XYZ file of C-alpha atoms in Angstrom:
761
model
C 99.605 36.002 235.527
C 98.072 33.832 232.840
C 98.713 30.657 231.281
C 99.979 32.051 228.271
C 102.376 34.591 229.807
C 103.546 32.021 232.146
C 104.661 29.791 229.085
C 106.434 32.843 227.981
C 108.317 33.462 231.175
C 112.017 33.876 230.333
C 113.345 32.938 233.595
C 111.151 29.760 233.888
C 111.964 28.441 230.340
C 115.620 28.948 231.021
C 115.418 26.517 234.056
C 113.287 24.244 232.047
C 115.625 24.374 228.790
C 118.566 23.662 230.938
C 117.082 20.746 232.537
C 115.820 19.240 229.392
C 119.115 19.713 227.397
C 121.244 18.090 230.474
C 119.162 15.357 230.882
C 118.459 14.427 227.396
C 122.070 14.659 226.639
C 122.339 11.697 229.131
C 119.898 9.662 227.335
C 121.527 10.244 223.689
C 124.739 8.682 225.219
C 122.825 5.613 226.148
C 121.682 5.264 222.552
C 125.394 5.512 221.624
C 125.907 2.583 224.308
C 123.318 0.560 222.592
C 125.126 0.984 219.178
C 128.343 -0.136 220.755
C 126.622 -3.128 222.557
C 124.981 -4.235 219.343
C 128.086 -4.025 217.145
C 130.288 -5.524 219.794
C 127.954 -8.630 220.127
C 126.395 -8.767 216.639
C 127.751 -9.366 213.278
C 126.616 -5.840 211.863
C 130.296 -4.518 211.749
C 131.164 -7.655 209.696
C 128.336 -7.480 207.196
C 128.217 -3.800 206.460
C 131.342 -1.910 207.776
C 130.281 1.273 205.956
C 126.857 1.491 207.326
C 128.057 0.811 210.475
C 130.458 3.238 210.612
C 128.169 5.879 208.897
C 125.268 5.088 211.587
C 127.958 5.625 214.343
C 128.979 9.082 213.213
C 125.430 9.941 212.791
C 124.867 8.999 216.356
C 128.095 10.279 218.156
C 128.024 13.658 216.220
C 124.948 14.938 217.634
C 125.810 13.767 220.977
C 129.182 15.780 220.855
C 127.456 18.664 219.779
C 124.649 18.652 222.351
C 127.364 18.207 225.177
C 129.069 21.277 224.181
C 125.644 23.159 223.873
C 125.182 21.988 227.535
C 128.667 22.864 228.682
C 128.259 26.434 226.984
C 124.562 26.938 227.948
C 124.662 30.393 229.844
C 126.527 31.972 226.949
C 124.799 30.795 224.103
C 121.282 30.640 225.609
C 121.492 34.365 226.626
C 122.331 35.419 223.266
C 119.391 34.203 221.711
C 117.331 31.855 223.843
C 114.549 31.084 221.226
C 117.124 30.343 218.522
C 118.973 28.005 221.084
C 115.963 26.129 221.845
C 114.737 25.689 218.386
C 118.333 24.404 217.322
C 118.859 22.190 220.153
C 115.321 20.599 219.572
C 116.082 20.154 215.917
C 119.198 18.032 216.654
C 117.579 16.035 219.507
C 114.940 15.054 217.000
C 117.715 14.201 214.297
C 119.436 12.164 217.075
C 116.372 10.281 217.870
C 115.802 9.644 213.944
C 119.485 8.483 213.558
C 118.954 6.250 216.434
C 115.843 4.691 215.294
C 117.400 4.305 211.635
C 120.063 2.311 213.371
C 117.685 0.062 214.925
C 115.756 -0.502 211.870
C 119.039 -0.992 209.908
C 120.304 -3.679 212.454
C 116.910 -5.578 212.942
C 116.531 -5.438 208.883
C 120.042 -6.834 208.594
C 120.728 -9.365 211.238
C 117.223 -10.673 210.941
C 117.223 -11.668 214.544
C 114.203 -11.177 216.719
C 116.279 -11.275 219.824
C 117.687 -7.813 218.918
C 114.212 -6.744 218.057
C 112.925 -7.424 221.486
C 116.100 -5.759 223.161
C 115.613 -2.818 220.957
C 111.830 -2.356 222.066
C 112.387 -2.878 225.616
C 115.302 -0.498 225.739
C 113.690 1.989 223.490
C 110.509 1.838 225.800
C 112.443 2.627 228.609
C 114.024 5.666 227.102
C 110.417 6.949 225.708
C 109.270 6.637 229.067
C 112.513 8.771 230.481
C 111.936 11.340 227.780
C 108.132 11.711 228.549
C 109.340 13.170 231.973
C 112.307 15.162 230.651
C 110.485 16.999 227.907
C 107.175 17.097 229.686
C 106.805 20.965 229.414
C 107.151 20.507 225.445
C 104.169 18.371 224.205
C 105.053 18.389 220.548
C 108.988 17.761 221.177
C 107.808 14.740 223.326
C 105.282 13.433 220.561
C 107.676 13.606 218.000
C 110.343 12.074 220.076
C 107.912 8.914 220.772
C 106.870 8.681 217.169
C 110.306 8.825 215.914
C 112.040 6.400 218.464
C 109.139 3.724 218.388
C 107.683 3.889 214.698
C 110.880 2.655 212.716
C 110.941 -0.428 215.384
C 107.450 -1.246 214.959
C 107.759 -1.041 211.179
C 111.144 -3.093 211.413
C 108.977 -5.885 213.006
C 106.279 -5.896 210.451
C 109.117 -6.170 207.813
C 111.283 -8.862 209.069
C 109.458 -10.761 212.089
C 107.111 -13.095 210.230
C 103.673 -13.784 212.031
C 105.671 -13.353 215.579
C 106.763 -9.708 214.437
C 103.264 -8.833 213.266
C 101.885 -9.924 216.580
C 104.652 -8.022 218.692
C 104.119 -4.890 216.286
C 100.395 -4.536 216.620
C 100.710 -5.441 220.184
C 102.898 -2.387 220.777
C 100.547 0.101 218.995
C 97.984 0.564 221.660
C 101.052 1.097 224.089
C 102.358 4.109 221.977
C 98.826 5.568 221.539
C 98.456 5.281 225.286
C 101.983 6.864 225.900
C 101.239 9.874 223.424
C 97.879 10.270 225.604
C 100.055 10.334 228.864
C 102.223 12.804 227.337
C 99.280 15.163 226.726
C 98.009 14.510 230.193
C 101.498 15.305 231.655
C 101.883 18.478 229.644
C 98.400 20.059 230.855
C 99.237 18.715 234.276
C 102.895 20.497 234.189
C 101.776 23.920 233.173
C 98.557 23.827 235.088
C 100.338 22.984 238.183
C 103.114 25.790 237.529
C 100.089 28.143 236.773
C 98.632 27.553 240.240
C 101.753 27.529 241.969
C 102.893 31.314 240.675
C 99.201 32.308 241.718
C 99.681 31.254 244.902
C 103.186 32.781 245.344
C 101.691 36.054 243.786
C 98.816 36.103 246.436
C 100.312 34.874 249.826
C 103.901 34.417 249.000
C 103.589 31.215 251.395
C 106.349 28.742 250.869
C 104.458 26.067 252.876
C 101.608 26.408 250.312
C 103.916 26.018 247.693
C 105.660 23.000 248.946
C 102.027 21.216 249.099
C 101.398 21.911 245.619
C 104.886 20.713 244.476
C 103.891 17.544 246.552
C 100.679 17.189 244.543
C 102.427 17.582 241.254
C 104.712 14.703 242.421
C 101.866 12.643 243.327
C 100.065 13.203 240.028
C 103.028 12.230 238.141
C 103.252 9.072 240.028
C 99.784 8.543 239.433
C 100.097 8.896 235.627
C 103.148 6.338 235.795
C 100.881 3.902 237.891
C 98.264 4.281 235.352
C 100.827 3.530 232.581
C 102.137 0.533 234.669
C 98.527 -0.907 235.032
C 97.655 -0.282 231.445
C 101.064 -2.405 230.441
C 100.558 -5.055 232.849
C 96.922 -5.919 231.375
C 97.813 -6.812 227.980
C 101.220 -8.379 229.021
C 99.296 -10.482 231.096
C 97.666 -11.849 227.682
C 100.775 -11.905 225.981
C 102.803 -13.841 228.639
C 100.211 -16.001 229.572
C 99.577 -17.198 226.189
C 103.683 -17.850 226.222
C 103.468 -19.950 228.872
C 100.620 -22.082 227.337
C 102.245 -22.204 224.132
C 105.546 -23.173 225.709
C 103.767 -26.530 227.049
C 101.823 -27.341 223.976
C 104.128 -29.881 222.272
C 106.459 -27.276 220.574
C 109.985 -28.716 219.429
C 113.281 -27.307 220.742
C 113.870 -24.707 218.451
C 110.022 -23.231 218.957
C 110.407 -23.686 222.772
C 113.642 -21.626 222.698
C 112.123 -18.728 220.581
C 109.023 -18.546 223.277
C 111.586 -18.462 226.083
C 113.140 -15.487 224.505
C 110.042 -13.670 224.077
C 109.097 -14.488 227.748
C 112.379 -13.203 228.887
C 111.890 -9.898 226.983
C 108.446 -9.416 228.120
C 109.235 -9.964 231.893
C 112.336 -7.483 231.178
C 110.223 -5.047 230.140
C 107.918 -5.342 233.192
C 110.970 -5.319 235.364
C 111.954 -2.024 233.688
C 108.400 -0.482 234.007
C 108.269 -1.302 237.698
C 111.757 0.120 238.271
C 111.024 3.300 236.443
C 107.770 3.612 238.737
C 109.715 2.689 242.133
C 112.486 5.135 240.850
C 109.896 7.989 240.404
C 108.487 7.523 243.775
C 111.932 7.942 245.492
C 112.899 10.599 243.505
C 109.674 12.609 244.357
C 109.793 11.580 247.897
C 106.558 9.635 247.741
C 107.754 6.204 248.473
C 105.509 4.565 251.118
C 107.002 2.041 253.826
C 104.948 -0.484 255.475
C 105.934 -1.067 258.990
C 104.840 -4.828 260.324
C 106.404 -7.583 262.552
C 108.112 -10.075 260.326
C 110.695 -12.646 260.840
C 114.109 -11.466 259.820
C 115.695 -15.036 258.885
C 112.606 -15.896 257.152
C 112.732 -12.492 254.840
C 116.253 -13.452 253.969
C 115.541 -17.055 253.365
C 112.712 -16.381 251.063
C 114.756 -14.075 248.982
C 117.621 -16.436 248.638
C 114.929 -19.424 247.833
C 113.705 -17.360 244.866
C 117.439 -16.602 243.592
C 118.529 -20.195 244.210
C 117.822 -21.637 240.835
C 119.371 -19.091 238.870
C 122.747 -19.284 241.046
C 122.868 -23.157 240.974
C 122.392 -23.193 237.198
C 125.481 -21.240 237.002
C 127.202 -23.458 239.304
C 127.404 -20.789 242.505
C 126.659 -21.691 245.916
C 124.381 -19.489 247.790
C 124.307 -19.382 251.342
C 123.474 -16.863 254.628
C 125.174 -16.567 257.786
C 123.746 -14.858 260.964
C 125.148 -13.480 264.041
C 124.131 -14.816 267.093
C 122.656 -11.809 268.472
C 120.341 -11.369 265.185
C 116.512 -11.385 266.599
C 113.957 -13.540 265.258
C 111.390 -11.018 264.945
C 111.734 -7.552 264.073
C 109.493 -4.484 262.907
C 110.068 -2.761 259.685
C 109.328 -3.110 255.741
C 109.841 -6.776 255.063
C 108.955 -6.363 251.502
C 111.640 -3.475 250.833
C 114.239 -5.343 252.560
C 113.628 -8.344 250.708
C 113.539 -6.024 247.530
C 117.150 -4.571 248.447
C 118.506 -7.714 249.112
C 117.139 -9.374 245.939
C 118.895 -6.349 243.800
C 121.987 -7.037 245.597
C 122.129 -10.733 245.317
C 121.003 -11.029 241.801
C 123.801 -8.485 240.742
C 126.333 -10.931 242.598
C 124.877 -13.668 241.008
C 124.731 -12.054 237.676
C 128.699 -10.979 237.759
C 129.943 -14.100 239.099
C 130.983 -17.171 237.006
C 131.952 -19.524 240.061
C 132.750 -19.767 243.586
C 129.971 -18.449 246.170
C 127.616 -15.559 246.998
C 127.305 -15.238 250.698
C 125.067 -13.065 252.584
C 125.888 -12.190 256.310
C 123.565 -10.599 258.492
C 124.449 -8.723 261.751
C 122.178 -6.464 264.165
C 123.503 -3.694 266.473
C 121.305 -2.540 269.182
C 121.288 1.106 269.421
C 118.595 1.074 272.146
C 116.133 -1.282 274.043
C 113.806 -0.755 271.274
C 115.769 0.036 268.116
C 118.451 -1.853 266.251
C 120.684 -1.331 263.208
C 120.331 -4.085 260.823
C 123.506 -4.766 258.527
C 123.642 -7.046 255.511
C 126.545 -7.900 253.417
C 126.487 -9.626 250.120
C 129.980 -11.240 249.225
C 130.670 -12.573 245.756
C 133.778 -13.795 243.951
C 132.825 -12.067 240.723
C 134.653 -9.575 238.183
C 134.932 -6.876 241.045
C 134.528 -3.032 240.254
C 137.570 -0.593 240.037
C 137.694 2.325 242.590
C 137.309 4.810 239.623
C 133.683 3.380 238.904
C 132.444 2.837 242.401
C 131.427 6.578 243.148
C 129.211 6.708 240.345
C 127.764 3.129 240.866
C 124.587 4.087 242.765
C 123.405 6.654 240.027
C 120.276 5.950 237.969
C 120.900 4.184 234.509
C 124.686 3.934 235.433
C 126.408 0.824 234.570
C 130.071 0.261 236.200
C 131.763 -1.168 233.104
C 130.280 -1.486 229.461
C 132.534 -4.283 228.828
C 130.735 -6.461 231.534
C 127.240 -5.073 230.948
C 127.219 -6.258 227.448
C 128.001 -9.775 228.975
C 125.597 -9.448 231.648
C 122.978 -6.882 230.918
C 120.652 -4.867 233.394
C 118.828 -1.674 233.481
C 121.239 0.357 235.613
C 118.409 1.200 237.980
C 118.586 -1.507 240.643
C 121.281 0.232 242.829
C 119.689 3.515 242.417
C 116.291 2.167 243.738
C 118.044 0.175 246.448
C 119.936 3.389 247.653
C 116.794 5.246 247.910
C 114.998 2.725 249.692
C 118.022 2.414 252.378
C 117.954 6.199 252.693
C 114.270 5.929 253.257
C 114.911 3.631 256.285
C 117.538 5.744 257.662
C 120.331 3.929 256.585
C 123.424 3.591 254.161
C 124.313 1.463 251.342
C 128.060 1.021 249.905
C 130.547 -1.424 248.823
C 134.056 -2.783 249.096
C 135.407 -4.264 245.718
C 138.678 -4.672 243.915
C 138.976 -5.958 240.051
C 139.147 -9.902 239.584
C 138.624 -10.160 243.449
C 134.974 -10.004 244.000
C 132.840 -7.437 245.683
C 131.084 -6.750 248.980
C 127.863 -4.827 248.906
C 126.398 -3.891 252.169
C 123.522 -1.874 253.591
C 122.174 -0.673 256.900
C 118.926 0.191 257.924
C 117.040 1.085 261.419
C 114.633 -1.441 262.625
C 112.409 -1.742 265.788
C 113.134 -4.978 267.922
C 109.674 -6.337 268.473
C 108.619 -8.089 271.752
C 107.187 -10.704 269.879
C 109.969 -12.660 270.034
C 109.639 -16.804 270.362
C 111.882 -19.340 271.615
C 114.696 -20.462 269.367
C 114.632 -23.979 268.028
C 115.918 -25.918 271.164
C 118.551 -28.546 271.074
C 117.101 -31.972 271.704
C 118.628 -34.052 274.072
C 119.526 -36.609 271.194
C 121.768 -34.130 269.572
C 123.607 -33.332 272.353
C 127.213 -34.530 272.184
C 127.043 -35.486 268.747
C 129.597 -35.172 266.339
C 129.207 -34.255 262.494
C 131.695 -34.213 259.409
C 130.713 -31.673 256.810
C 132.022 -32.854 253.252
C 132.243 -30.916 250.056
C 130.885 -27.551 251.503
C 132.750 -24.269 250.409
C 133.570 -21.971 252.975
C 130.528 -19.983 253.195
C 127.938 -22.839 253.452
C 130.252 -24.653 255.723
C 130.020 -21.630 258.142
C 126.586 -21.519 257.977
C 126.070 -25.211 258.568
C 128.439 -25.210 261.514
C 127.045 -22.290 263.151
C 123.388 -24.050 263.124
C 124.854 -27.244 264.583
C 126.706 -25.385 267.210
C 123.399 -23.868 268.488
C 121.950 -27.371 269.046
C 124.977 -28.789 270.519
C 126.381 -30.790 267.861
C 130.275 -30.482 267.317
C 131.143 -30.295 263.551
C 134.188 -30.335 261.421
C 134.520 -29.542 258.051
C 136.546 -31.394 254.932
C 136.702 -30.287 251.517
C 139.588 -32.253 249.802
C 137.615 -35.234 248.156
C 135.285 -37.810 249.141
C 138.321 -40.482 249.533
C 139.762 -38.365 252.280
C 136.329 -38.119 253.904
C 136.127 -42.008 253.928
C 139.552 -42.357 255.184
C 138.747 -39.672 257.949
C 135.250 -41.430 258.989
C 137.169 -44.824 259.096
C 140.083 -43.799 261.220
C 138.032 -41.855 263.870
C 135.874 -44.735 264.017
C 138.784 -47.135 264.875
C 139.801 -44.454 267.332
C 136.319 -44.494 269.113
C 135.844 -40.977 268.224
C 133.340 -41.816 265.346
C 131.228 -39.199 263.649
C 127.599 -39.941 264.273
C 126.356 -37.554 261.460
C 127.627 -36.977 257.946
C 126.563 -33.830 255.886
C 127.619 -34.197 252.020
C 127.047 -31.055 249.713
C 126.251 -32.549 246.342
C 128.158 -29.443 244.602
C 128.389 -28.393 240.985
C 131.701 -30.629 240.713
C 131.493 -32.799 243.384
C 130.996 -36.079 241.749
C 132.457 -38.307 243.994
C 129.865 -37.149 246.762
C 127.248 -40.002 245.795
C 129.862 -42.449 245.953
C 130.997 -41.383 249.626
C 127.044 -41.858 250.746
C 126.896 -45.365 249.317
C 130.022 -46.544 250.645
C 129.327 -45.196 254.211
C 125.633 -46.718 253.996
C 126.962 -50.150 253.093
C 129.871 -50.237 255.284
C 129.585 -52.508 258.288
C 131.230 -50.063 260.765
C 130.060 -46.802 259.225
C 126.375 -47.957 258.294
C 124.689 -46.379 261.292
C 126.037 -43.222 260.323
C 123.073 -40.813 259.864
C 123.766 -38.889 256.574
C 122.008 -35.670 255.196
C 122.734 -34.718 251.455
C 122.412 -31.174 250.480
C 121.051 -30.917 246.747
C 119.467 -28.363 244.530
C 115.927 -28.738 243.454
C 117.153 -29.945 239.750
C 119.664 -32.331 241.328
C 116.704 -34.148 243.334
C 115.267 -35.571 240.204
C 118.810 -37.401 239.310
C 118.176 -41.076 239.228
C 121.475 -41.601 241.142
C 120.319 -39.126 243.901
C 116.890 -40.961 244.263
C 118.632 -44.520 244.136
C 121.006 -43.244 246.838
C 118.245 -42.163 249.183
C 116.015 -45.227 248.377
C 118.767 -47.647 249.306
C 119.512 -46.102 252.714
C 117.152 -45.571 255.796
C 119.808 -43.318 257.186
C 119.909 -40.724 254.256
C 117.399 -37.643 253.887
C 117.772 -35.161 251.383
C 117.682 -31.173 252.181
C 117.236 -28.796 249.483
C 119.635 -25.733 248.948
C 119.675 -22.699 249.944
C 119.734 -24.011 253.425
C 116.962 -23.124 255.452
C 117.059 -23.474 259.076
C 113.610 -25.117 259.734
C 113.905 -27.387 257.139
C 117.474 -28.251 258.248
C 116.309 -28.572 261.888
C 113.442 -31.118 260.599
C 116.069 -33.268 258.802
C 118.016 -33.547 262.084
C 114.797 -34.464 263.895
C 113.800 -37.331 261.356
C 117.209 -38.770 261.606
C 117.290 -38.788 265.168
C 113.718 -40.230 265.598
C 112.171 -37.121 266.981
C 109.655 -36.924 264.123
C 108.432 -39.271 261.277
C 110.712 -40.031 258.357
C 110.368 -37.961 255.148
C 113.101 -38.873 252.863
C 113.207 -35.502 250.753
C 113.074 -32.181 252.725
C 112.390 -29.135 250.580
C 111.023 -25.518 251.413
C 109.858 -25.006 247.763
C 107.385 -27.053 245.166
C 109.388 -28.322 242.554
C 109.085 -26.373 239.351
C 108.468 -29.435 237.528
C 105.355 -30.173 239.404
C 103.435 -27.479 237.816
C 104.044 -29.310 234.495
C 103.091 -32.517 235.646
C 100.088 -34.600 234.369
C 96.848 -33.579 235.911
C 96.536 -36.642 237.989
C 99.329 -35.165 240.276
C 96.525 -32.759 241.516
C 92.959 -33.170 243.053
C 90.534 -31.678 240.499
C 88.641 -28.588 241.923
C 85.913 -26.441 240.719
C 87.131 -22.740 239.969
C 85.076 -19.894 239.066
C 86.921 -17.296 237.067
C 85.638 -13.669 237.256
C 87.503 -11.603 234.375
C 86.258 -9.210 231.809
C 88.956 -9.465 229.110
C 88.384 -12.379 226.657
C 92.096 -12.915 226.058
C 92.865 -12.857 229.965
C 89.539 -15.476 230.118
C 91.229 -17.785 227.781
C 94.713 -17.648 229.638
C 93.452 -18.135 232.869
C 91.122 -21.109 231.603
C 93.982 -22.938 229.729
C 96.239 -22.666 232.970
C 93.594 -24.213 235.174
C 92.398 -26.702 232.545
C 96.323 -27.490 232.134
C 96.297 -28.308 235.839
C 93.452 -30.502 235.741
C 90.673 -28.364 237.121
C 87.033 -27.431 236.098
C 86.400 -23.909 235.198
C 83.418 -21.726 234.732
C 84.207 -18.114 233.459
C 81.845 -15.045 234.024
C 82.558 -11.244 232.795
C 81.965 -9.131 236.097
C 81.394 -9.401 239.624
C 77.536 -9.223 239.176
C 77.515 -12.321 237.471
C 79.808 -13.918 240.019
C 77.570 -13.419 242.811
C 74.806 -15.125 240.921
C 76.964 -18.068 240.083
C 77.906 -18.709 243.769
C 74.327 -18.412 244.813
C 73.367 -20.860 241.926
C 76.600 -23.355 242.338
C 79.097 -24.452 244.655
C 82.792 -23.606 243.707
C 85.959 -24.491 245.772
C 87.558 -21.145 244.748
C 87.219 -17.905 242.877
C 89.729 -16.169 241.050
C 88.444 -12.650 240.746
C 90.110 -9.652 238.865
C 89.893 -6.282 240.833
C 88.959 -3.556 237.728
C 86.007 -4.746 235.960
C 82.707 -3.155 234.403
C 79.389 -3.549 236.153
C 80.794 -4.549 239.542
C 84.458 -4.362 240.276
C 86.273 -7.397 242.130
C 86.206 -5.305 245.390
C 82.458 -4.656 245.178
C 81.921 -8.349 244.363
C 84.030 -9.767 247.192
C 82.222 -7.713 249.851
C 79.042 -9.181 248.224
C 80.094 -12.541 248.502
C 81.527 -12.398 252.116
C 78.178 -10.605 253.107
C 76.180 -13.440 251.698
C 78.479 -16.054 253.234
C 77.599 -14.185 256.594
C 74.089 -15.459 256.363
C 75.566 -19.285 256.766
C 76.914 -20.093 253.167
C 80.263 -21.854 253.573
C 83.306 -19.606 252.920
C 84.766 -19.865 249.553
C 88.838 -18.743 249.192
C 88.932 -15.844 246.719
C 92.397 -14.939 245.093
C 92.320 -11.425 243.484
C 94.032 -10.822 240.424
C 95.426 -7.151 240.127
C 97.674 -5.054 237.537
C 97.898 -2.220 239.789
C 101.170 -1.680 241.404
C 100.194 1.373 243.469
C 101.095 1.187 247.151
C 97.999 0.160 249.058
C 96.392 -1.862 246.557
C 97.122 -5.090 248.200
C 95.775 -4.008 251.776
C 92.908 -2.982 249.787
C 92.080 -6.574 248.161
C 92.614 -7.928 251.770
C 90.472 -5.556 253.548
C 87.492 -6.440 251.524
C 87.787 -9.797 252.123
C 90.003 -11.592 249.448
C 92.410 -14.280 250.974
C 95.174 -13.959 248.532
C 96.563 -11.630 245.661
C 98.258 -12.217 242.334
C 99.923 -9.310 240.348
C 99.553 -9.679 236.827
C 101.091 -11.203 234.573
C 100.197 -14.466 236.329
C 102.526 -17.470 235.551
C 101.585 -21.090 235.626
C 103.875 -21.913 238.463
C 102.286 -19.123 240.720
C 98.882 -19.973 240.106
C 99.682 -23.917 240.872
C 101.427 -22.870 244.069
C 98.163 -20.479 245.061
C 95.961 -23.406 244.527
C 98.023 -25.721 246.445
C 98.017 -23.213 249.108
C 94.252 -22.495 249.641
C 92.773 -25.831 247.971
C 95.001 -28.960 248.937
C 94.331 -30.228 252.512
C 97.577 -32.264 252.408
C 100.406 -29.996 251.134
C 103.870 -31.494 250.602
C 105.620 -30.219 254.022
C 103.182 -27.891 255.700
C 99.769 -29.345 255.571
C 98.615 -26.126 253.698
C 94.418 -26.097 253.521
C 93.856 -23.269 256.133
C 92.309 -20.136 255.411
C 95.033 -17.803 256.630
C 98.720 -17.500 255.771
C 99.557 -17.848 259.788
C 97.568 -21.197 259.906
C 99.238 -22.450 256.450
C 102.490 -22.733 258.025
C 102.923 -23.810 261.754
C 106.477 -22.864 261.710
C 105.935 -19.465 260.888
C 106.877 -18.185 264.146
C 109.907 -20.295 264.517
C 113.375 -19.227 263.905
């Protein structure tokens, strides 16, 4: 069978047409949801009710017609396959045109760039999905892409001013690349099917067919990986310049517009990464990396990243661990963190108050294997029983009304489900409307033999009594659990600072005084500072040791700083609570370690924006071939107060290091002449002759599995994924350059040496 005959095979085309019709109809309803969303949020229905109704009819009518045709597929298709196909494609393109017309009209009438970015990000996502759906039909795919994206770009040109022109011209190369992907995908699809049929005709060997299908799936993932790389490279320039622009003396209105653009750009990158992960899961090519890791640290690091978002909404974030949870396990820490990040992000997104509590349990299945169970409990809007069964499907959102308010791509839970199943686990939820939700997942892990001793109870801790004030139930339970493991008896009180002061004085009179006060500076607990001040100055209670729990933002409040400055017995600990920092605070209060007033597990985000004098100045070599990315990297490094030299490729970098000493090298991985991998290998070989070793941080836009391992294998010390932010760059420089880091003394040349407590629980 030749390729032309294959393309006319009725049985094959029937399956292709059924699949395309079903999946594209689902996408059409997503367009209808966008219409409802914009009409609900915006003022389009008020401004132009007649236009709004007309556009709604134009969107809904084709969707209903397509649904009917899909339901009656067998009857209608069997009668006249070619006519059915031509009619369906015509209606599909008509629907795409109606959706684009709606986006253009909304953008033109509302004159709001925020809607424009929303339309661009969402439409790009549906275009990428359509590329997969209509892969066998190249012309349909190309027409769909142009019809969906063209009017939006035109709308930005007509209504967006200078920013709109920049945005429009930025998306033109993306559209061109998608059209190129469509052609490659079309050719690969039919060539693959052709070879499959040849294999079946010659050998009827199903095992060979499976291998062919697997290669097709890998090729599809390769195309998506290339697309991700091509999008990340220009987005590094766009977001990098926006980051620099944000710190260039703009007024508040301009800063807000830049922030909206940054948010939209980050949303697009998240969507692209989610689609790539989803495609890997769907094709069965998801790769898991097994390594020994600290389970508690994995959870704490995830909560640390999400803490600022939670505290900005006034939501407390805490974790509670079973006593039997081991210190170290073997599994894929990155994927477990990704699942937890998705669940906690959703919990924060759909909550307006209260707590988000993460509970961690481990059940031993054998001497070597265990079943990890993590629950994420929130007090948010909840989910009805009717919606729960379909919640883990791609692009499904439980409730359109809450989605309008909170947003989201609808892929996070589907990806989490795929990752959990790849780790031989399950995922589910328990929820009730207006009473919150509990999402849980399990996965199988190996119990590592590389266990270390838990943090011991110091003699000074034993027999001490602590009062916990102002902490909600989850945070209070977490604190009590830690104190109990160190031999400290504790009670909690959440009835106001006056009641707490009364309790402290009453117990002091009875010679049952509390030696330790742990006060939570909560979102609405304004009296807590007054309590800390009174206890510090009271002649009877003045010796009480105090820990004040604050967020990063609350640390900079003048009243908080003044409270800590006035008393020698008060130490700040930053939330979300991490065990090693809590332990360090107690050790300092009881004189076991030297005193540090502020204990935090994260560099303050404001530090990245401080004057260059906050940093020691270093000489940095930037190796990057893209001129705009060179400007971004140089601008960020100059803002941080460092000296910069820029070269265009790896060969020039090797020569520059032979002529001049640099404190650090930032190396792009993909360059002409000599790429970053070859250049790093050449530099390390040069250093083996006696030259001083220079830290090399790689920059990579490729998100394919194994890329980070490849970077480290050739001799790079660390890797940054494009787009790089000012805060991330500052953090990397602190890690590899500063001799005296804020808390861990980072200045070493390996991650293990960078944190002496890396193996502590």
